[in-house]
mmCIF file of C-alpha atoms in Angstrom:
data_model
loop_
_atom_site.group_PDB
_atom_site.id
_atom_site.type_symbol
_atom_site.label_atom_id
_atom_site.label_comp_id
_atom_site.label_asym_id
_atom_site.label_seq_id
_atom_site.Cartn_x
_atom_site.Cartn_y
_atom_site.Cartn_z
ATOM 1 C CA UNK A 1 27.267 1.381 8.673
ATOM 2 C CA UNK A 2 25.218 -2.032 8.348
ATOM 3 C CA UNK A 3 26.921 -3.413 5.835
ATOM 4 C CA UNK A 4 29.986 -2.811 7.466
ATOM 5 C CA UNK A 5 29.020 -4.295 10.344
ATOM 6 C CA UNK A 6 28.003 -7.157 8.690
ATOM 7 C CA UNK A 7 31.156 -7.429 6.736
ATOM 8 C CA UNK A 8 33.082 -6.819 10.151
ATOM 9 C CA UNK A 9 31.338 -9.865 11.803
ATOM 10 C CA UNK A 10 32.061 -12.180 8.713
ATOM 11 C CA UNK A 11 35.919 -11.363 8.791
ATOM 12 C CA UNK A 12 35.542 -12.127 13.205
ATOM 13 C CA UNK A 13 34.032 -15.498 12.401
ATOM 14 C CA UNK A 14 36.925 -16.276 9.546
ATOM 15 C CA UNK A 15 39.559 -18.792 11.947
ATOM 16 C CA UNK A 16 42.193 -18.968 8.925
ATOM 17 C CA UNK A 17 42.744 -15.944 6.597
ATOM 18 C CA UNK A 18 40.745 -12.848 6.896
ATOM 19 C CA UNK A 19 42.079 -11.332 3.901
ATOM 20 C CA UNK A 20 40.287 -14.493 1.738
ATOM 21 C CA UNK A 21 36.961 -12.967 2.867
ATOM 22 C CA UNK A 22 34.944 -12.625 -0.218
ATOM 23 C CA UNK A 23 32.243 -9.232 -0.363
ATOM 24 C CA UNK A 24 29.052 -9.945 1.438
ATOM 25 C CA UNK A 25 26.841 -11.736 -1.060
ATOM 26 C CA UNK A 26 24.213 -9.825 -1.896
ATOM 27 C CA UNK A 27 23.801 -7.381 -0.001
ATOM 28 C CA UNK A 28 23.490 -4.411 -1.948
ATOM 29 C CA UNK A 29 19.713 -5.132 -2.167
ATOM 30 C CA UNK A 30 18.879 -6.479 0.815
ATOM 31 C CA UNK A 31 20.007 -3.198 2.415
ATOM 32 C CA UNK A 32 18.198 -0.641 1.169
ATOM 33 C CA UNK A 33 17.963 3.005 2.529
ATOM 34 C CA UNK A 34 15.248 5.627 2.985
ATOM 35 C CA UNK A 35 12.429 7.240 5.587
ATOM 36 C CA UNK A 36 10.364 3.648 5.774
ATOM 37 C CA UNK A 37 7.564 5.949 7.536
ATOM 38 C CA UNK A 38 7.018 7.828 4.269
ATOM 39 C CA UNK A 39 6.511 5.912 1.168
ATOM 40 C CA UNK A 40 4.365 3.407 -0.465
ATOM 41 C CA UNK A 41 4.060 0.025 1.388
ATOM 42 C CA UNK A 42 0.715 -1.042 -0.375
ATOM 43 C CA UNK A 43 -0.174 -1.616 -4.002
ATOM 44 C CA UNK A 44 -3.058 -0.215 -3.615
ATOM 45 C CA UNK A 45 -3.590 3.908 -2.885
ATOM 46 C CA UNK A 46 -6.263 6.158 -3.600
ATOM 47 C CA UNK A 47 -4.498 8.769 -5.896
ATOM 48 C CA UNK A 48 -6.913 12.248 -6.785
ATOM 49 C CA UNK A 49 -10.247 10.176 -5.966
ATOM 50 C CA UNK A 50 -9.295 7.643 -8.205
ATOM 51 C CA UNK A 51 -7.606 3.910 -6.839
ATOM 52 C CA UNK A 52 -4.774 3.402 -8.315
ATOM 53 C CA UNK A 53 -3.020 0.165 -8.681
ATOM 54 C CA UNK A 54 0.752 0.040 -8.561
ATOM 55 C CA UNK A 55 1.340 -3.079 -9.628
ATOM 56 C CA UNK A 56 -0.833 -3.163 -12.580
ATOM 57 C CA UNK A 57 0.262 0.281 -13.791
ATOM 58 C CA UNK A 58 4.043 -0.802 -13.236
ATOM 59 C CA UNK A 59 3.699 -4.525 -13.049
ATOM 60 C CA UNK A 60 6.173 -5.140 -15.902
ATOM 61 C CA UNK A 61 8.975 -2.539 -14.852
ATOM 62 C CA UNK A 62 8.622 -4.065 -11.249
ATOM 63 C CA UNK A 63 8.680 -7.844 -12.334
ATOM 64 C CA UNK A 64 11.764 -6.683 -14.732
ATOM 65 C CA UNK A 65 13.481 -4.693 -11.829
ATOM 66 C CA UNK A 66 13.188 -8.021 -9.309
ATOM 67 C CA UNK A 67 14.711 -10.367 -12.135
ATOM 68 C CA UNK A 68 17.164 -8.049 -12.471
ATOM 69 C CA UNK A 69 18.099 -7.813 -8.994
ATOM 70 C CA UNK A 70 17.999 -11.861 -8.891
ATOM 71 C CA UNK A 71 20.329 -12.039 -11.847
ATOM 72 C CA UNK A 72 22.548 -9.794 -10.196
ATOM 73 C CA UNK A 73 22.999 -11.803 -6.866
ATOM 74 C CA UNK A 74 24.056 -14.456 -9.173
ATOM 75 C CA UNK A 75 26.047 -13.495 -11.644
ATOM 76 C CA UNK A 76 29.566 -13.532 -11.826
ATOM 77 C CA UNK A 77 30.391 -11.404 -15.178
ATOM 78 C CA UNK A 78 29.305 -8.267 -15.642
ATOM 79 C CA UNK A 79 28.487 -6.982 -12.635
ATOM 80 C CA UNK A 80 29.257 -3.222 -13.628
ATOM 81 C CA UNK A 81 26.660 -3.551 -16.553
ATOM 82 C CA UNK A 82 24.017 -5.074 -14.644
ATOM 83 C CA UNK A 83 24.497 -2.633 -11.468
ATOM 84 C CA UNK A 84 24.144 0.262 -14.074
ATOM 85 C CA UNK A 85 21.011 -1.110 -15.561
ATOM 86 C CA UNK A 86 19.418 -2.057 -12.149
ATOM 87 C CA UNK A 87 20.204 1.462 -10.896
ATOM 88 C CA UNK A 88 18.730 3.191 -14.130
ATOM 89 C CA UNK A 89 15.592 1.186 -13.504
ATOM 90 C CA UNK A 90 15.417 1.899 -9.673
ATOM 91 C CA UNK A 91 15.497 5.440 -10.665
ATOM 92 C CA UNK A 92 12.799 5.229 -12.984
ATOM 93 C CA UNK A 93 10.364 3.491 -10.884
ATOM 94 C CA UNK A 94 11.574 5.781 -7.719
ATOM 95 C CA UNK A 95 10.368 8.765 -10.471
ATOM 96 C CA UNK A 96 6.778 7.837 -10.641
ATOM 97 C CA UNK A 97 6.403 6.349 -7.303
ATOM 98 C CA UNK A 98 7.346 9.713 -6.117
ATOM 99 C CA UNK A 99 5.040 11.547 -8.961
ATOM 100 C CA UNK A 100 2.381 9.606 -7.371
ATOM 101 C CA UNK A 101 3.341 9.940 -3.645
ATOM 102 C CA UNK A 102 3.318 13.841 -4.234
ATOM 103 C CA UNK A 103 -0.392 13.666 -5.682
ATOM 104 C CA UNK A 104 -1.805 11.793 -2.354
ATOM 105 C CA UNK A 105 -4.258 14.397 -1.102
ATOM 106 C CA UNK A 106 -3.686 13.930 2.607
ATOM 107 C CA UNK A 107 -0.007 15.358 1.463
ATOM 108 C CA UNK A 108 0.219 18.892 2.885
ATOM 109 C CA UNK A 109 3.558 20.976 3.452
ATOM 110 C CA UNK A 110 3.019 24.922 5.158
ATOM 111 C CA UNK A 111 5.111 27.484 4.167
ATOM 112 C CA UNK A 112 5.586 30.687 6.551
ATOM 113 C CA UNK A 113 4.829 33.572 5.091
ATOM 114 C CA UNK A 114 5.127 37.430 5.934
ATOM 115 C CA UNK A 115 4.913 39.286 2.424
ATOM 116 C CA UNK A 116 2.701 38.976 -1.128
ATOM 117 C CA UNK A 117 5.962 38.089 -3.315
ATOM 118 C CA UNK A 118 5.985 34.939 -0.706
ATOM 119 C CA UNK A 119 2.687 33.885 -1.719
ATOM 120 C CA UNK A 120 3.309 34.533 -5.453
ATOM 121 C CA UNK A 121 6.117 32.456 -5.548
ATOM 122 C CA UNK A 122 4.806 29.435 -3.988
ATOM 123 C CA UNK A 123 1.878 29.899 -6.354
ATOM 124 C CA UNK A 124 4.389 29.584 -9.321
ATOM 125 C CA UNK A 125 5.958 26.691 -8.139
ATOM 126 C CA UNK A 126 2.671 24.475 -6.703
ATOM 127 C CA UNK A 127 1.275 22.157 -9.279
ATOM 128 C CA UNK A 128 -1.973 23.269 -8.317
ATOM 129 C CA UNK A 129 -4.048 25.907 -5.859
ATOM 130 C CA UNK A 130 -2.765 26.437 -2.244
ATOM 131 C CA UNK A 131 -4.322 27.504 0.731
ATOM 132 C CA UNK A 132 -3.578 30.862 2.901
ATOM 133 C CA UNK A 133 -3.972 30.343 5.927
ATOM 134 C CA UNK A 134 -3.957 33.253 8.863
ATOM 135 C CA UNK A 135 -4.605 32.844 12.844
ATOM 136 C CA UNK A 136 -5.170 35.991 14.529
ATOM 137 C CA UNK A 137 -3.989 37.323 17.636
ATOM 138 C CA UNK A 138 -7.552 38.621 18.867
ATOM 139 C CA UNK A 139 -10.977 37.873 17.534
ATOM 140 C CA UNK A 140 -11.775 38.888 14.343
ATOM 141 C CA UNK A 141 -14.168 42.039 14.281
ATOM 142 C CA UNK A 142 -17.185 42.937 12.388
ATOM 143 C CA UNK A 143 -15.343 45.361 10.283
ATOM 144 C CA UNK A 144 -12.311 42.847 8.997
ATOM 145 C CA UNK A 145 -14.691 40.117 8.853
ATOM 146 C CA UNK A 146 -16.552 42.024 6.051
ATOM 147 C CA UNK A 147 -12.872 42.621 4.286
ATOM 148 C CA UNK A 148 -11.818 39.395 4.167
ATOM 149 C CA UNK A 149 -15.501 38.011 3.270
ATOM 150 C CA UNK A 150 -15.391 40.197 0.097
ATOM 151 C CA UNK A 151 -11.940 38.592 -0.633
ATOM 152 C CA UNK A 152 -13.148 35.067 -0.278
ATOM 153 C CA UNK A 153 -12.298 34.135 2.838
ATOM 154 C CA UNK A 154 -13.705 31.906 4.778
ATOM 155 C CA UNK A 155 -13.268 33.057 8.527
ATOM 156 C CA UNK A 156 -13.931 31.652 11.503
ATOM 157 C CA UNK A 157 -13.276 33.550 15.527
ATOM 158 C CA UNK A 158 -9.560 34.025 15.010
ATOM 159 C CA UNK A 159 -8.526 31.929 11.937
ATOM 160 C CA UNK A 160 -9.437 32.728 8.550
ATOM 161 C CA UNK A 161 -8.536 30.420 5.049
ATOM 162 C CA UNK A 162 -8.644 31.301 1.027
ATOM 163 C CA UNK A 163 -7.688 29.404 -1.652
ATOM 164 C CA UNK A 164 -5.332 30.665 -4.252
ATOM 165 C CA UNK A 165 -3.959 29.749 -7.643
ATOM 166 C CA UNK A 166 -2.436 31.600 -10.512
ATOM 167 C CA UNK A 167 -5.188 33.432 -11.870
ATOM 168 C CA UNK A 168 -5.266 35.241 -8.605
ATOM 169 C CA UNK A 169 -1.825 35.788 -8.359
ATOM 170 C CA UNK A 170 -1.732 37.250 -11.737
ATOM 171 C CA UNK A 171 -5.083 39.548 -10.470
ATOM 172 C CA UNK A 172 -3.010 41.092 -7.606
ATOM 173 C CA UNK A 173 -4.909 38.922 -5.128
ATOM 174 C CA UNK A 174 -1.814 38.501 -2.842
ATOM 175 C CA UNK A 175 -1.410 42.461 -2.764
ATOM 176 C CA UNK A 176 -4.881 43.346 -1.848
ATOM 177 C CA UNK A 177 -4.895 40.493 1.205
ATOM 178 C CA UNK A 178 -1.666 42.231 2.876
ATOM 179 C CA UNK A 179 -3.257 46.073 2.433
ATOM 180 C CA UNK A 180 -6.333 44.322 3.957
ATOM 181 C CA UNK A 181 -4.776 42.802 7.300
ATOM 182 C CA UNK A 182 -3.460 44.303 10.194
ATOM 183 C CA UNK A 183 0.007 43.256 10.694
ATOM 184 C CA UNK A 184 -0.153 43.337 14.379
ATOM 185 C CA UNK A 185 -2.898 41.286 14.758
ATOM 186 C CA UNK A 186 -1.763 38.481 13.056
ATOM 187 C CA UNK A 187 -0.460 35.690 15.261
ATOM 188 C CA UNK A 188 0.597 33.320 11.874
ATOM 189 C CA UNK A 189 0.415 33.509 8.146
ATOM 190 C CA UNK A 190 1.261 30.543 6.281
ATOM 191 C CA UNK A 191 0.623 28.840 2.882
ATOM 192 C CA UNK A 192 -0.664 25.019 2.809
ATOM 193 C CA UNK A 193 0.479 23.041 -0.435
ATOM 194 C CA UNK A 194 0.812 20.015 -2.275
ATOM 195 C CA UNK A 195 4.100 18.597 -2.099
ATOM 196 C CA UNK A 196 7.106 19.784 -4.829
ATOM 197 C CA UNK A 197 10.194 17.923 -6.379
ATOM 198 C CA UNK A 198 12.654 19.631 -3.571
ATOM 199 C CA UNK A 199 10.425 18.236 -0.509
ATOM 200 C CA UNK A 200 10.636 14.365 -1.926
ATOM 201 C CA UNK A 201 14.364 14.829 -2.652
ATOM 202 C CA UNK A 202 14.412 15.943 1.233
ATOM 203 C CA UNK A 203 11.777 13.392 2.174
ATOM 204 C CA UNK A 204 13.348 10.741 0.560
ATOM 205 C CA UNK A 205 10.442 8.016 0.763
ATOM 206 C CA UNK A 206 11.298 4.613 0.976
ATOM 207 C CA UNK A 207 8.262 2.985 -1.036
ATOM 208 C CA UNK A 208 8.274 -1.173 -0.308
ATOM 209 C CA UNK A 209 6.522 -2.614 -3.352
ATOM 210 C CA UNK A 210 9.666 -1.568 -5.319
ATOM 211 C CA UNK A 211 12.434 -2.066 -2.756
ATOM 212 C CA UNK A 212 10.801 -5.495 -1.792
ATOM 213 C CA UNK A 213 8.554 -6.877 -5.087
ATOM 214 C CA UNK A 214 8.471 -10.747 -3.911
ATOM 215 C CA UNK A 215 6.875 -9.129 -0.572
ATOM 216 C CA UNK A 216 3.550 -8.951 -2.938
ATOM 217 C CA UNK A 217 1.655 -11.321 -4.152
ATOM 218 C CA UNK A 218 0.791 -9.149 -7.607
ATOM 219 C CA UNK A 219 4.530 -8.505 -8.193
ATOM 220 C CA UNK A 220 6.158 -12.113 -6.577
ATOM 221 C CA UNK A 221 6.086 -15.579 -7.544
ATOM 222 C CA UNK A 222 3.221 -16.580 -8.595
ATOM 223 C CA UNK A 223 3.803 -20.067 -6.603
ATOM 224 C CA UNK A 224 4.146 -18.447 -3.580
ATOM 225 C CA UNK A 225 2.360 -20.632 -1.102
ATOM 226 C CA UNK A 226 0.697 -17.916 0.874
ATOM 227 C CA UNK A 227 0.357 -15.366 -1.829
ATOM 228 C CA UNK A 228 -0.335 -12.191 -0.123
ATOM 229 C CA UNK A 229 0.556 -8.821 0.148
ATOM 230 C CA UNK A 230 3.118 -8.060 3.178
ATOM 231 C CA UNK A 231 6.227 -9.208 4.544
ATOM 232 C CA UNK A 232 5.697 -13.337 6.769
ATOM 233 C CA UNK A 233 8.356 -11.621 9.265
ATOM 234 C CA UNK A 234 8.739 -7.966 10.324
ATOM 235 C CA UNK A 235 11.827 -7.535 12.985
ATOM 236 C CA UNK A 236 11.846 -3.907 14.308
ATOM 237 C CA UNK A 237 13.869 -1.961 16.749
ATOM 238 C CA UNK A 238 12.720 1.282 16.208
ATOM 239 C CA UNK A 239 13.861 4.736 17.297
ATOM 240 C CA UNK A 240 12.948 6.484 20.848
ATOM 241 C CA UNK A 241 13.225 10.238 19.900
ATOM 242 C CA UNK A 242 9.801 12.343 20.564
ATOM 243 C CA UNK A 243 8.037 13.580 17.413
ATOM 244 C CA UNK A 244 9.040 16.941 17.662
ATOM 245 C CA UNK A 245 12.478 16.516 17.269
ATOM 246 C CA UNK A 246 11.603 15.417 13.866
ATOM 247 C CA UNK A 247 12.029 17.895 11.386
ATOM 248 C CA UNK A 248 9.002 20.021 9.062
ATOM 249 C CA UNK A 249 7.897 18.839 6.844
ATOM 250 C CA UNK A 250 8.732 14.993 7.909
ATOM 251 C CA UNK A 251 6.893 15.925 11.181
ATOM 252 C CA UNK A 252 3.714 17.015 9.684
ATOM 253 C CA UNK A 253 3.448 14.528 7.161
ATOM 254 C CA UNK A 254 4.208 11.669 9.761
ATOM 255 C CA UNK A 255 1.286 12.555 11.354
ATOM 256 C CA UNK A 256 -1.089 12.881 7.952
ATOM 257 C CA UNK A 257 0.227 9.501 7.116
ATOM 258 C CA UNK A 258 -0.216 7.532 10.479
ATOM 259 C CA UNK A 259 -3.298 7.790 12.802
ATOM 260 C CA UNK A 260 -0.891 6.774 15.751
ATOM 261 C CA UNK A 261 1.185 9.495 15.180
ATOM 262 C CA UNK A 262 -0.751 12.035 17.609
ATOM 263 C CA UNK A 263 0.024 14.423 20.003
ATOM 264 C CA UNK A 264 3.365 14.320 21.661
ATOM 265 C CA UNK A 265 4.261 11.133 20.510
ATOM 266 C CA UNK A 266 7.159 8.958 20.800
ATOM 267 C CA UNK A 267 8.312 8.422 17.245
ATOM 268 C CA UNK A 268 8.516 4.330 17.742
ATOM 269 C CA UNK A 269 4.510 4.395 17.628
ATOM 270 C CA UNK A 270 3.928 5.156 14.609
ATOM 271 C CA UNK A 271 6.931 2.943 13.235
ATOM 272 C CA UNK A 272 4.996 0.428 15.333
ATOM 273 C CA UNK A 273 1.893 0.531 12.929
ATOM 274 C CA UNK A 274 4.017 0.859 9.806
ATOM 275 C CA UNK A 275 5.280 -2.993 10.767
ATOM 276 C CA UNK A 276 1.857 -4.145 10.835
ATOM 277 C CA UNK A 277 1.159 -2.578 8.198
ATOM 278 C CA UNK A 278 3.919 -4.374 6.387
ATOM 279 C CA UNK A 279 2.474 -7.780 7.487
ATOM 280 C CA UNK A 280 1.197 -10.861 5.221
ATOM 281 C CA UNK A 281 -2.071 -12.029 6.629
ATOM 282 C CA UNK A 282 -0.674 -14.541 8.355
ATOM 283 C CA UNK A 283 2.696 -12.653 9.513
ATOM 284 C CA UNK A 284 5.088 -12.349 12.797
ATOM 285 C CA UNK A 285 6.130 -9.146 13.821
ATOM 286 C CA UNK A 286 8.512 -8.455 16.761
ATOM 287 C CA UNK A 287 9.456 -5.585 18.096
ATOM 288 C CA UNK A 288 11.501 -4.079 20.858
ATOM 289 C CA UNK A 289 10.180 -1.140 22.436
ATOM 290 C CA UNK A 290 9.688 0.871 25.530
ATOM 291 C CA UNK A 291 5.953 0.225 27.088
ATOM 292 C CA UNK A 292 5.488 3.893 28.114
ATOM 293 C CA UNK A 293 2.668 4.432 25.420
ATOM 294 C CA UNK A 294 0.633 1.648 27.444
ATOM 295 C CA UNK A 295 0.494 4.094 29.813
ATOM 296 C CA UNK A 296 -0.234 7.451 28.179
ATOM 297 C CA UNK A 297 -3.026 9.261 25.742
ATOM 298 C CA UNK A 298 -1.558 9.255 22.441
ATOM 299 C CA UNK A 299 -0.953 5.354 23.810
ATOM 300 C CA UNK A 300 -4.562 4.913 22.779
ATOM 301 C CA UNK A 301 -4.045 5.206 19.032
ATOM 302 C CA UNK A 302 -2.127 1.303 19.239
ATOM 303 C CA UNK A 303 -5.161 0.008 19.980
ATOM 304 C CA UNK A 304 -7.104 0.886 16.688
ATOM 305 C CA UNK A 305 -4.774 -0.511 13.868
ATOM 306 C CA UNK A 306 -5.583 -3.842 13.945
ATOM 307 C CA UNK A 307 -3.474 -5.727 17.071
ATOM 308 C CA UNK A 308 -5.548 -9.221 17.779
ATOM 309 C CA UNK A 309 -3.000 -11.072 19.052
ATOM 310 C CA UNK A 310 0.008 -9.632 20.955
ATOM 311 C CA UNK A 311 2.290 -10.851 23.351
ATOM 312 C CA UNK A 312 4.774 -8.890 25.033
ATOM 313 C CA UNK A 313 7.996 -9.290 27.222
ATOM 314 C CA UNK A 314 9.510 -7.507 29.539
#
């Protein structure tokens, strides 16, 4: 619909002919498509303990991938070839960004469950242990305390959590927790896991350092004046839709992801600390936006990512 509309407003502007309108110059990668909230917009993430450095560990694929894209604006032969090639290497680097994305340990999707075949088949499909998780209608007596103790829970009044991997799914673990609970008393039973393949195809992440290399400094020119990581100028008009009309697990990880994104939130706050987020050190942002999170508590969170200077309009 952008590029249309872009393509639309060229052809207005044309006095003479607008069937001589030429395609919109490059705009197949200036236009780019995906959740922006979800995604890597930093070359540096913490990954399993361990900090790991996108563009070092893909700094020649990335440096080939924005020549590429260059060559392409340019060229005028060719164009099929080059398109294939740029989209072969776009899906390659969108392979291990999302590889990596999936291994962030704030990353958590819950799975309802009712039944032990539930549990073993997220088991078989997690690339690691999961968590079962159970809230209870009524406080947890003396008598299922003890139960779920010798099980390896870890209870608490009404709530109650055990981690599981394969070796206990293969020891029957999954059928001894459901002869151990009372059905009726349980007011949820879900699973907490580490992201799979289907959730990023779903998610669809939108990770900047590939989308927009000459954004950072360790990817870009190397003569860039004021090398640094982050856009000079971030224009935003972001969405008014509360939080919970967002989807699971887009809604849960939205708020894992961005400290502003608490409570009953309007969505445009945390979209609002993505775009600084995205800034140079020396970068303009503008945004248009309702001021009703001025006004209420989840407001509060604006206030802790980093605003020094802001001027606002209304």
């Amino acid at each position: 619909m952008c590029k249309l509309r872009l393509w639309l407003s060229m052809v207005a502007d044309i006095e003479d002919e607008p069937q001589e309108v030429e395609p919109l110059p490059n705009i197949d990668f200036n236009i780019r498509l995906g959740d922006s909230l979800i995604g890597f917009e930093s070359t540096e993430v913490a990954v399993d303990g361990q900090k790991l450095l996108i563009a070092e560990r893909l700094k020649e694929d990335l440096e080939e991938y924005r020549d590429n894209v260059e060559a392409y604006k340019s060229a005028e032969e060719d164009i099929s070839q080059l398109r294939g090639e740029l989209d072969d290497l776009h899906d390659k680097l969108q392979t291990q960004l999302n590889e990596w994305f999936a291994d962030l340990p704030d990353i958590k999707v819950e799975d309802e469950i009712s039944k032990p075949e539930e549990i073993r088949e997220i088991i078989s499909s997690s690339n690691g242990d999961v968590k079962l998780k159970l809230k209870f209608v009524d406080p947890i007596d003396d008598d299922l305390d003890q139960e779920l103790n010798d099980l390896g829970f870890r209870t608490w009044k009404k709530a109650a959590n055990l981690k599981l991997g394969n070796r206990d799914a293969m020891a029957g673990k999954p059928e001894e927790i459901f002869e151990v609970i009372p059905a009726d008393q349980l007011a949820r039973s879900f699973v907490e896991r580490g992201l799979l393949e289907e959730d990023i195809d779903q998610l669809d992440p939108f990770h900047w350092v590939m989308e927009f290399p000459d954004a950072y400094d360790a990817i870009g020119d190397d003569d860039r004046d004021d090398a640094s990581n982050g856009f000079d100028i971030v224009l935003e008009n972001p969405p008014y839709v509360r939080i919970e009309s967002v989807d699971e697990p887009q809604r849960d990880i939205y708020k894992e992801l961005h400290e502003t994104a608490t409570g009953r939130c309007d969505l445009y706050v945390p979209f609002i600390e993505r775009s600084f987020e995205l800034l140079s050190e020396k970068g303009r942002n503008s945004i248009i936006t309702s001021n009703l999170f001025m006004r209420t508590e989840y407001g509060e969170s604006v206030d802790h990512i980093g605003l020094e200077e802001v001027s606002a309009w209304t």
